[in-house]
Amino acid sequence: MNTLLVIAKEPRPGRVKTRLTPPFTPEEAAGLAEASLTDTLHAVAATPATRRVLVLDGAPGPWVPPGFDVVPQCAGGLDERLAEAFAGCAGPALLIGMDTPQVTPDLLTVDFAGCDAWFGPAEDGGFWALGLACPDPALLRGVPMSTPMTGAVQRERLVAAGLRVRDLPRLRDVDTAPDAHAVAALAPRGRFAARLARCPVAAEPVAGPMSRPAGPR
Protein backbone atom coordinates (compact mmCIF):
# COMPACT_ATOMS: atom_id res chain seq x y z
CA MET A 1 0.00 0.00 0.00
CA ASN A 2 1.45 3.35 -1.00
CA THR A 3 -1.16 5.90 0.17
CA LEU A 4 -4.02 5.88 2.64
CA LEU A 5 -6.49 8.75 2.23
CA VAL A 6 -9.14 9.97 4.67
CA ILE A 7 -11.68 12.50 3.40
CA ALA A 8 -13.32 14.45 6.19
CA LYS A 9 -14.90 17.65 7.46
CA GLU A 10 -13.60 19.67 10.38
CA PRO A 11 -15.84 18.64 13.30
CA ARG A 12 -17.54 21.98 13.99
CA PRO A 13 -21.08 22.32 15.42
CA GLY A 14 -23.65 22.86 12.70
CA ARG A 15 -21.32 21.68 9.92
CA VAL A 16 -21.06 17.95 10.59
CA LYS A 17 -23.44 15.15 11.51
CA THR A 18 -26.51 17.38 11.15
CA ARG A 19 -28.70 14.29 10.82
CA LEU A 20 -27.86 13.46 14.44
CA THR A 21 -29.77 16.60 15.54
CA PRO A 22 -32.11 15.84 17.12
CA PRO A 23 -31.83 13.94 19.40
CA PHE A 24 -28.27 15.23 19.89
CA THR A 25 -27.41 18.91 20.10
CA PRO A 26 -25.14 20.39 17.39
CA GLU A 27 -22.31 20.45 19.94
CA GLU A 28 -22.84 16.79 20.83
CA ALA A 29 -23.04 15.84 17.15
CA ALA A 30 -19.75 17.64 16.50
CA GLY A 31 -18.18 15.84 19.45
CA LEU A 32 -19.30 12.51 18.05
CA ALA A 33 -17.93 13.49 14.64
CA GLU A 34 -14.57 14.38 16.20
CA ALA A 35 -14.45 11.06 18.05
CA SER A 36 -15.36 9.16 14.88
CA LEU A 37 -12.70 10.98 12.89
CA THR A 38 -10.10 10.45 15.63
CA ASP A 39 -10.77 6.71 15.81
CA THR A 40 -10.53 6.55 12.02
CA LEU A 41 -7.26 8.47 11.85
CA HIS A 42 -5.67 6.32 14.55
CA ALA A 43 -6.67 3.16 12.69
CA VAL A 44 -5.05 4.60 9.56
CA ALA A 45 -1.95 5.58 11.55
CA ALA A 46 -1.58 1.95 12.65
CA THR A 47 -1.90 0.62 9.08
CA PRO A 48 1.25 0.10 6.97
CA ALA A 49 1.51 2.82 4.32
CA THR A 50 4.11 4.93 2.58
CA ARG A 51 1.97 8.04 2.94
CA ARG A 52 -1.10 8.99 4.99
CA VAL A 53 -3.20 11.94 3.84
CA LEU A 54 -6.12 13.75 5.47
CA VAL A 55 -8.15 15.47 2.75
CA LEU A 56 -9.91 18.06 4.89
CA ASP A 57 -12.76 20.52 4.51
CA GLY A 58 -11.82 23.01 7.21
CA ALA A 59 -8.88 23.49 9.54
CA PRO A 60 -6.91 20.70 11.26
CA GLY A 61 -7.04 20.38 15.03
CA PRO A 62 -5.23 18.47 17.77
CA TRP A 63 -7.16 15.36 16.70
CA VAL A 64 -4.77 14.85 13.74
CA PRO A 65 -2.10 12.28 14.75
CA PRO A 66 1.54 12.71 13.74
CA GLY A 67 2.53 11.39 10.33
CA PHE A 68 -0.35 12.77 8.26
CA ASP A 69 -0.17 15.19 5.37
CA VAL A 70 -3.19 17.51 5.54
CA VAL A 71 -4.45 18.83 2.20
CA PRO A 72 -7.57 20.91 1.53
CA GLN A 73 -10.53 19.52 -0.33
CA CYS A 74 -11.17 21.07 -3.71
CA ALA A 75 -14.40 22.85 -4.61
CA GLY A 76 -17.28 20.99 -6.22
CA GLY A 77 -19.47 18.01 -5.54
CA LEU A 78 -18.38 14.97 -3.58
CA ASP A 79 -17.49 13.09 -6.76
CA GLU A 80 -15.08 15.88 -7.74
CA ARG A 81 -13.56 15.99 -4.26
CA LEU A 82 -12.99 12.24 -4.21
CA ALA A 83 -11.57 12.33 -7.72
CA GLU A 84 -9.17 15.12 -6.79
CA ALA A 85 -8.01 13.20 -3.72
CA PHE A 86 -6.99 10.28 -5.93
CA ALA A 87 -5.42 12.65 -8.48
CA GLY A 88 -2.76 13.52 -5.91
CA CYS A 89 -1.58 9.90 -5.63
CA ALA A 90 1.26 8.49 -7.72
CA GLY A 91 0.63 4.82 -6.91
CA PRO A 92 -1.86 2.47 -5.24
CA ALA A 93 -4.21 4.25 -2.85
CA LEU A 94 -7.09 3.41 -0.54
CA LEU A 95 -9.58 6.14 0.41
CA ILE A 96 -12.03 6.04 3.30
CA GLY A 97 -14.39 8.52 4.98
CA MET A 98 -14.75 9.61 8.60
CA ASP A 99 -18.04 7.83 9.36
CA THR A 100 -16.82 4.31 10.23
CA PRO A 101 -15.00 4.55 13.58
CA GLN A 102 -15.23 0.74 13.88
CA VAL A 103 -12.66 0.36 11.08
CA THR A 104 -9.46 -1.52 11.96
CA PRO A 105 -5.92 -1.68 10.54
CA ASP A 106 -6.64 -5.26 9.43
CA LEU A 107 -9.52 -4.05 7.25
CA LEU A 108 -7.35 -1.31 5.75
CA THR A 109 -4.37 -3.56 4.95
CA VAL A 110 -5.22 -4.44 1.36
CA ASP A 111 -3.08 -6.15 -1.27
CA PHE A 112 -3.47 -5.18 -4.91
CA ALA A 113 -1.73 -8.32 -6.15
CA GLY A 114 -4.22 -9.95 -8.51
CA CYS A 115 -6.72 -7.08 -8.49
CA ASP A 116 -7.06 -3.49 -9.65
CA ALA A 117 -9.54 -2.12 -7.14
CA TRP A 118 -10.96 -2.67 -3.67
CA PHE A 119 -14.53 -1.68 -2.88
CA GLY A 120 -16.04 -1.34 0.60
CA PRO A 121 -19.86 -1.24 0.47
CA ALA A 122 -21.86 0.55 3.16
CA GLU A 123 -25.14 -0.69 4.57
CA ASP A 124 -26.95 2.46 3.40
CA GLY A 125 -26.13 1.82 -0.26
CA GLY A 126 -23.02 3.97 -0.42
CA PHE A 127 -19.41 2.93 0.07
CA TRP A 128 -17.00 3.41 2.94
CA ALA A 129 -13.78 2.55 1.10
CA LEU A 130 -12.40 2.65 -2.42
CA GLY A 131 -8.95 1.44 -3.40
CA LEU A 132 -7.32 1.88 -6.81
CA ALA A 133 -4.05 0.30 -7.93
CA CYS A 134 -3.74 3.00 -10.59
CA PRO A 135 -5.69 6.04 -9.36
CA ASP A 136 -7.80 7.48 -12.17
CA PRO A 137 -10.00 10.45 -11.20
CA ALA A 138 -12.29 9.74 -14.17
CA LEU A 139 -13.52 6.61 -12.37
CA LEU A 140 -15.30 8.83 -9.82
CA ARG A 141 -16.34 11.94 -11.70
CA GLY A 142 -20.03 11.91 -12.54
CA VAL A 143 -20.99 9.17 -10.06
CA PRO A 144 -24.16 10.38 -8.25
CA MET A 145 -23.29 10.75 -4.59
CA SER A 146 -25.45 10.54 -1.45
CA THR A 147 -28.10 8.29 -2.97
CA PRO A 148 -29.11 4.70 -2.10
CA MET A 149 -27.57 3.64 -5.45
CA THR A 150 -24.20 5.39 -5.07
CA GLY A 151 -22.30 2.23 -4.19
CA ALA A 152 -23.83 0.15 -6.97
CA VAL A 153 -23.11 2.83 -9.56
CA GLN A 154 -19.52 3.31 -8.37
CA ARG A 155 -18.78 -0.41 -8.35
CA GLU A 156 -20.28 -0.84 -11.82
CA ARG A 157 -18.11 2.05 -13.03
CA LEU A 158 -15.04 0.09 -11.90
CA VAL A 159 -16.22 -3.13 -13.56
CA ALA A 160 -17.15 -1.33 -16.79
CA ALA A 161 -13.61 0.05 -16.94
CA GLY A 162 -12.30 -3.51 -17.01
CA LEU A 163 -10.92 -3.46 -13.47
CA ARG A 164 -10.67 -6.60 -11.35
CA VAL A 165 -12.55 -5.66 -8.18
CA ARG A 166 -12.37 -7.23 -4.75
CA ASP A 167 -14.88 -6.42 -2.02
CA LEU A 168 -14.21 -5.42 1.57
CA PRO A 169 -16.74 -6.25 4.31
CA ARG A 170 -19.96 -4.23 4.38
CA LEU A 171 -19.86 -1.60 7.16
CA ARG A 172 -22.41 0.74 8.70
CA ASP A 173 -21.84 4.50 8.48
CA VAL A 174 -22.72 6.80 11.36
CA ASP A 175 -25.41 9.08 9.95
CA THR A 176 -28.32 8.84 12.40
CA ALA A 177 -28.79 8.18 16.12
CA PRO A 178 -29.59 4.47 15.57
CA ASP A 179 -26.39 4.22 13.50
CA ALA A 180 -24.41 5.78 16.33
CA HIS A 181 -25.63 3.24 18.88
CA ALA A 182 -25.12 0.28 16.52
CA VAL A 183 -21.59 1.30 15.56
CA ALA A 184 -20.59 2.07 19.15
CA ALA A 185 -21.65 -1.46 20.08
CA LEU A 186 -19.26 -2.82 17.43
CA ALA A 187 -16.29 -0.91 18.87
CA PRO A 188 -17.12 -0.44 22.57
CA ARG A 189 -13.56 0.49 23.57
CA GLY A 190 -13.19 3.27 21.01
CA ARG A 191 -13.31 7.02 21.46
CA PHE A 192 -16.61 7.15 19.61
CA ALA A 193 -18.34 4.76 22.02
CA ALA A 194 -16.92 6.66 25.00
CA ARG A 195 -18.12 10.00 23.60
CA LEU A 196 -21.57 8.60 22.89
CA ALA A 197 -21.83 7.26 26.44
CA ARG A 198 -21.32 10.81 27.77
CA CYS A 199 -24.30 12.18 25.82
CA PRO A 200 -27.49 12.54 27.91
CA VAL A 201 -29.63 10.75 25.31
CA ALA A 202 -27.18 7.87 24.87
CA ALA A 203 -29.11 5.61 27.22
CA GLU A 204 -32.20 5.76 25.03
CA PRO A 205 -31.50 4.63 21.42
CA VAL A 206 -33.82 6.42 19.01
CA ALA A 207 -35.72 4.50 16.33
CA GLY A 208 -35.19 5.68 12.78
CA PRO A 209 -35.56 4.74 9.11
CA MET A 210 -33.38 1.98 7.70
CA SER A 211 -32.72 3.70 4.34
CA ARG A 212 -30.50 6.75 4.22
CA PRO A 213 -28.53 8.78 1.68
CA ALA A 214 -25.12 7.30 1.09
CA GLY A 215 -21.51 8.04 0.26
CA PRO A 216 -18.26 8.92 2.06
CA ARG A 217 -18.42 12.24 3.89
mmCIF file of C-alpha atoms in Angstrom:
data_model
loop_
_atom_site.group_PDB
_atom_site.id
_atom_site.type_symbol
_atom_site.label_atom_id
_atom_site.label_comp_id
_atom_site.label_asym_id
_atom_site.label_seq_id
_atom_site.Cartn_x
_atom_site.Cartn_y
_atom_site.Cartn_z
ATOM 1 C CA MET A 1 0.000 0.000 0.000
ATOM 2 C CA ASN A 2 1.453 3.354 -1.001
ATOM 3 C CA THR A 3 -1.155 5.901 0.171
ATOM 4 C CA LEU A 4 -4.022 5.884 2.645
ATOM 5 C CA LEU A 5 -6.492 8.750 2.230
ATOM 6 C CA VAL A 6 -9.139 9.972 4.675
ATOM 7 C CA ILE A 7 -11.678 12.495 3.396
ATOM 8 C CA ALA A 8 -13.321 14.447 6.188
ATOM 9 C CA LYS A 9 -14.899 17.650 7.456
ATOM 10 C CA GLU A 10 -13.600 19.669 10.376
ATOM 11 C CA PRO A 11 -15.844 18.642 13.303
ATOM 12 C CA ARG A 12 -17.538 21.979 13.988
ATOM 13 C CA PRO A 13 -21.075 22.324 15.417
ATOM 14 C CA GLY A 14 -23.649 22.864 12.702
ATOM 15 C CA ARG A 15 -21.319 21.685 9.920
ATOM 16 C CA VAL A 16 -21.059 17.952 10.589
ATOM 17 C CA LYS A 17 -23.445 15.149 11.510
ATOM 18 C CA THR A 18 -26.507 17.380 11.147
ATOM 19 C CA ARG A 19 -28.697 14.291 10.823
ATOM 20 C CA LEU A 20 -27.864 13.464 14.440
ATOM 21 C CA THR A 21 -29.766 16.596 15.541
ATOM 22 C CA PRO A 22 -32.113 15.839 17.124
ATOM 23 C CA PRO A 23 -31.829 13.943 19.401
ATOM 24 C CA PHE A 24 -28.273 15.231 19.890
ATOM 25 C CA THR A 25 -27.410 18.915 20.098
ATOM 26 C CA PRO A 26 -25.142 20.393 17.395
ATOM 27 C CA GLU A 27 -22.308 20.448 19.939
ATOM 28 C CA GLU A 28 -22.839 16.786 20.833
ATOM 29 C CA ALA A 29 -23.042 15.840 17.151
ATOM 30 C CA ALA A 30 -19.750 17.645 16.502
ATOM 31 C CA GLY A 31 -18.178 15.844 19.454
ATOM 32 C CA LEU A 32 -19.303 12.509 18.052
ATOM 33 C CA ALA A 33 -17.933 13.493 14.644
ATOM 34 C CA GLU A 34 -14.566 14.383 16.203
ATOM 35 C CA ALA A 35 -14.449 11.060 18.048
ATOM 36 C CA SER A 36 -15.365 9.156 14.877
ATOM 37 C CA LEU A 37 -12.697 10.978 12.889
ATOM 38 C CA THR A 38 -10.102 10.451 15.630
ATOM 39 C CA ASP A 39 -10.772 6.709 15.806
ATOM 40 C CA THR A 40 -10.531 6.547 12.016
ATOM 41 C CA LEU A 41 -7.258 8.465 11.854
ATOM 42 C CA HIS A 42 -5.666 6.322 14.552
ATOM 43 C CA ALA A 43 -6.671 3.155 12.686
ATOM 44 C CA VAL A 44 -5.050 4.598 9.557
ATOM 45 C CA ALA A 45 -1.950 5.580 11.552
ATOM 46 C CA ALA A 46 -1.583 1.948 12.654
ATOM 47 C CA THR A 47 -1.901 0.619 9.083
ATOM 48 C CA PRO A 48 1.250 0.097 6.972
ATOM 49 C CA ALA A 49 1.512 2.817 4.318
ATOM 50 C CA THR A 50 4.110 4.930 2.583
ATOM 51 C CA ARG A 51 1.972 8.036 2.941
ATOM 52 C CA ARG A 52 -1.099 8.988 4.985
ATOM 53 C CA VAL A 53 -3.203 11.937 3.839
ATOM 54 C CA LEU A 54 -6.124 13.747 5.469
ATOM 55 C CA VAL A 55 -8.155 15.470 2.747
ATOM 56 C CA LEU A 56 -9.909 18.056 4.893
ATOM 57 C CA ASP A 57 -12.758 20.524 4.510
ATOM 58 C CA GLY A 58 -11.820 23.015 7.209
ATOM 59 C CA ALA A 59 -8.882 23.491 9.542
ATOM 60 C CA PRO A 60 -6.913 20.700 11.256
ATOM 61 C CA GLY A 61 -7.041 20.377 15.025
ATOM 62 C CA PRO A 62 -5.234 18.469 17.772
ATOM 63 C CA TRP A 63 -7.158 15.356 16.699
ATOM 64 C CA VAL A 64 -4.765 14.853 13.740
ATOM 65 C CA PRO A 65 -2.105 12.282 14.752
ATOM 66 C CA PRO A 66 1.538 12.708 13.743
ATOM 67 C CA GLY A 67 2.532 11.387 10.334
ATOM 68 C CA PHE A 68 -0.351 12.773 8.264
ATOM 69 C CA ASP A 69 -0.170 15.192 5.372
ATOM 70 C CA VAL A 70 -3.187 17.512 5.540
ATOM 71 C CA VAL A 71 -4.448 18.826 2.199
ATOM 72 C CA PRO A 72 -7.568 20.914 1.529
ATOM 73 C CA GLN A 73 -10.531 19.517 -0.330
ATOM 74 C CA CYS A 74 -11.171 21.074 -3.715
ATOM 75 C CA ALA A 75 -14.399 22.850 -4.610
ATOM 76 C CA GLY A 76 -17.282 20.995 -6.224
ATOM 77 C CA GLY A 77 -19.470 18.010 -5.535
ATOM 78 C CA LEU A 78 -18.381 14.970 -3.585
ATOM 79 C CA ASP A 79 -17.493 13.088 -6.763
ATOM 80 C CA GLU A 80 -15.084 15.882 -7.737
ATOM 81 C CA ARG A 81 -13.562 15.988 -4.265
ATOM 82 C CA LEU A 82 -12.993 12.239 -4.206
ATOM 83 C CA ALA A 83 -11.571 12.329 -7.719
ATOM 84 C CA GLU A 84 -9.170 15.120 -6.793
ATOM 85 C CA ALA A 85 -8.011 13.205 -3.722
ATOM 86 C CA PHE A 86 -6.987 10.281 -5.934
ATOM 87 C CA ALA A 87 -5.416 12.653 -8.479
ATOM 88 C CA GLY A 88 -2.755 13.519 -5.912
ATOM 89 C CA CYS A 89 -1.584 9.899 -5.628
ATOM 90 C CA ALA A 90 1.263 8.492 -7.716
ATOM 91 C CA GLY A 91 0.627 4.820 -6.914
ATOM 92 C CA PRO A 92 -1.856 2.468 -5.242
ATOM 93 C CA ALA A 93 -4.206 4.253 -2.855
ATOM 94 C CA LEU A 94 -7.092 3.414 -0.537
ATOM 95 C CA LEU A 95 -9.583 6.139 0.409
ATOM 96 C CA ILE A 96 -12.034 6.037 3.304
ATOM 97 C CA GLY A 97 -14.389 8.515 4.978
ATOM 98 C CA MET A 98 -14.745 9.607 8.602
ATOM 99 C CA ASP A 99 -18.038 7.826 9.355
ATOM 100 C CA THR A 100 -16.824 4.309 10.230
ATOM 101 C CA PRO A 101 -15.001 4.545 13.580
ATOM 102 C CA GLN A 102 -15.230 0.742 13.877
ATOM 103 C CA VAL A 103 -12.662 0.363 11.079
ATOM 104 C CA THR A 104 -9.461 -1.517 11.960
ATOM 105 C CA PRO A 105 -5.922 -1.680 10.545
ATOM 106 C CA ASP A 106 -6.636 -5.256 9.432
ATOM 107 C CA LEU A 107 -9.525 -4.054 7.246
ATOM 108 C CA LEU A 108 -7.351 -1.312 5.752
ATOM 109 C CA THR A 109 -4.369 -3.558 4.951
ATOM 110 C CA VAL A 110 -5.224 -4.445 1.357
ATOM 111 C CA ASP A 111 -3.079 -6.150 -1.266
ATOM 112 C CA PHE A 112 -3.469 -5.178 -4.910
ATOM 113 C CA ALA A 113 -1.735 -8.324 -6.150
ATOM 114 C CA GLY A 114 -4.221 -9.952 -8.505
ATOM 115 C CA CYS A 115 -6.722 -7.084 -8.490
ATOM 116 C CA ASP A 116 -7.056 -3.487 -9.647
ATOM 117 C CA ALA A 117 -9.538 -2.116 -7.136
ATOM 118 C CA TRP A 118 -10.958 -2.671 -3.666
ATOM 119 C CA PHE A 119 -14.533 -1.683 -2.875
ATOM 120 C CA GLY A 120 -16.043 -1.344 0.603
ATOM 121 C CA PRO A 121 -19.861 -1.236 0.470
ATOM 122 C CA ALA A 122 -21.858 0.545 3.165
ATOM 123 C CA GLU A 123 -25.145 -0.692 4.571
ATOM 124 C CA ASP A 124 -26.947 2.456 3.405
ATOM 125 C CA GLY A 125 -26.133 1.820 -0.259
ATOM 126 C CA GLY A 126 -23.021 3.967 -0.416
ATOM 127 C CA PHE A 127 -19.412 2.930 0.068
ATOM 128 C CA TRP A 128 -17.005 3.415 2.941
ATOM 129 C CA ALA A 129 -13.778 2.549 1.101
ATOM 130 C CA LEU A 130 -12.401 2.649 -2.420
ATOM 131 C CA GLY A 131 -8.951 1.438 -3.404
ATOM 132 C CA LEU A 132 -7.324 1.875 -6.805
ATOM 133 C CA ALA A 133 -4.045 0.299 -7.928
ATOM 134 C CA CYS A 134 -3.740 2.996 -10.592
ATOM 135 C CA PRO A 135 -5.686 6.037 -9.359
ATOM 136 C CA ASP A 136 -7.802 7.478 -12.166
ATOM 137 C CA PRO A 137 -9.998 10.452 -11.198
ATOM 138 C CA ALA A 138 -12.286 9.737 -14.169
ATOM 139 C CA LEU A 139 -13.524 6.608 -12.370
ATOM 140 C CA LEU A 140 -15.296 8.833 -9.818
ATOM 141 C CA ARG A 141 -16.344 11.939 -11.699
ATOM 142 C CA GLY A 142 -20.034 11.906 -12.535
ATOM 143 C CA VAL A 143 -20.994 9.171 -10.059
ATOM 144 C CA PRO A 144 -24.156 10.381 -8.249
ATOM 145 C CA MET A 145 -23.290 10.749 -4.588
ATOM 146 C CA SER A 146 -25.451 10.536 -1.450
ATOM 147 C CA THR A 147 -28.099 8.290 -2.973
ATOM 148 C CA PRO A 148 -29.105 4.702 -2.103
ATOM 149 C CA MET A 149 -27.569 3.639 -5.450
ATOM 150 C CA THR A 150 -24.202 5.386 -5.066
ATOM 151 C CA GLY A 151 -22.302 2.229 -4.186
ATOM 152 C CA ALA A 152 -23.832 0.148 -6.966
ATOM 153 C CA VAL A 153 -23.114 2.831 -9.560
ATOM 154 C CA GLN A 154 -19.520 3.311 -8.371
ATOM 155 C CA ARG A 155 -18.776 -0.406 -8.352
ATOM 156 C CA GLU A 156 -20.279 -0.836 -11.824
ATOM 157 C CA ARG A 157 -18.106 2.055 -13.027
ATOM 158 C CA LEU A 158 -15.044 0.086 -11.901
ATOM 159 C CA VAL A 159 -16.219 -3.125 -13.560
ATOM 160 C CA ALA A 160 -17.148 -1.330 -16.788
ATOM 161 C CA ALA A 161 -13.605 0.053 -16.936
ATOM 162 C CA GLY A 162 -12.305 -3.511 -17.008
ATOM 163 C CA LEU A 163 -10.922 -3.465 -13.467
ATOM 164 C CA ARG A 164 -10.668 -6.601 -11.351
ATOM 165 C CA VAL A 165 -12.553 -5.658 -8.182
ATOM 166 C CA ARG A 166 -12.369 -7.235 -4.745
ATOM 167 C CA ASP A 167 -14.878 -6.424 -2.022
ATOM 168 C CA LEU A 168 -14.207 -5.425 1.565
ATOM 169 C CA PRO A 169 -16.744 -6.249 4.307
ATOM 170 C CA ARG A 170 -19.957 -4.227 4.384
ATOM 171 C CA LEU A 171 -19.865 -1.600 7.160
ATOM 172 C CA ARG A 172 -22.407 0.743 8.701
ATOM 173 C CA ASP A 173 -21.837 4.499 8.476
ATOM 174 C CA VAL A 174 -22.720 6.795 11.363
ATOM 175 C CA ASP A 175 -25.415 9.076 9.948
ATOM 176 C CA THR A 176 -28.321 8.840 12.399
ATOM 177 C CA ALA A 177 -28.789 8.181 16.116
ATOM 178 C CA PRO A 178 -29.588 4.470 15.566
ATOM 179 C CA ASP A 179 -26.394 4.216 13.503
ATOM 180 C CA ALA A 180 -24.407 5.777 16.329
ATOM 181 C CA HIS A 181 -25.632 3.237 18.877
ATOM 182 C CA ALA A 182 -25.122 0.281 16.517
ATOM 183 C CA VAL A 183 -21.586 1.304 15.558
ATOM 184 C CA ALA A 184 -20.590 2.075 19.152
ATOM 185 C CA ALA A 185 -21.649 -1.462 20.082
ATOM 186 C CA LEU A 186 -19.263 -2.824 17.432
ATOM 187 C CA ALA A 187 -16.285 -0.909 18.873
ATOM 188 C CA PRO A 188 -17.124 -0.444 22.568
ATOM 189 C CA ARG A 189 -13.565 0.493 23.572
ATOM 190 C CA GLY A 190 -13.185 3.269 21.013
ATOM 191 C CA ARG A 191 -13.307 7.024 21.464
ATOM 192 C CA PHE A 192 -16.608 7.151 19.611
ATOM 193 C CA ALA A 193 -18.335 4.761 22.020
ATOM 194 C CA ALA A 194 -16.923 6.660 24.997
ATOM 195 C CA ARG A 195 -18.120 10.000 23.599
ATOM 196 C CA LEU A 196 -21.574 8.604 22.885
ATOM 197 C CA ALA A 197 -21.835 7.255 26.438
ATOM 198 C CA ARG A 198 -21.320 10.807 27.765
ATOM 199 C CA CYS A 199 -24.305 12.184 25.821
ATOM 200 C CA PRO A 200 -27.491 12.542 27.913
ATOM 201 C CA VAL A 201 -29.634 10.749 25.310
ATOM 202 C CA ALA A 202 -27.179 7.872 24.870
ATOM 203 C CA ALA A 203 -29.110 5.614 27.224
ATOM 204 C CA GLU A 204 -32.195 5.764 25.032
ATOM 205 C CA PRO A 205 -31.496 4.632 21.417
ATOM 206 C CA VAL A 206 -33.816 6.418 19.012
ATOM 207 C CA ALA A 207 -35.724 4.503 16.333
ATOM 208 C CA GLY A 208 -35.191 5.682 12.776
ATOM 209 C CA PRO A 209 -35.560 4.740 9.108
ATOM 210 C CA MET A 210 -33.385 1.977 7.695
ATOM 211 C CA SER A 211 -32.723 3.699 4.340
ATOM 212 C CA ARG A 212 -30.500 6.751 4.220
ATOM 213 C CA PRO A 213 -28.533 8.779 1.684
ATOM 214 C CA ALA A 214 -25.120 7.301 1.090
ATOM 215 C CA GLY A 215 -21.513 8.039 0.258
ATOM 216 C CA PRO A 216 -18.263 8.921 2.055
ATOM 217 C CA ARG A 217 -18.415 12.238 3.886
#
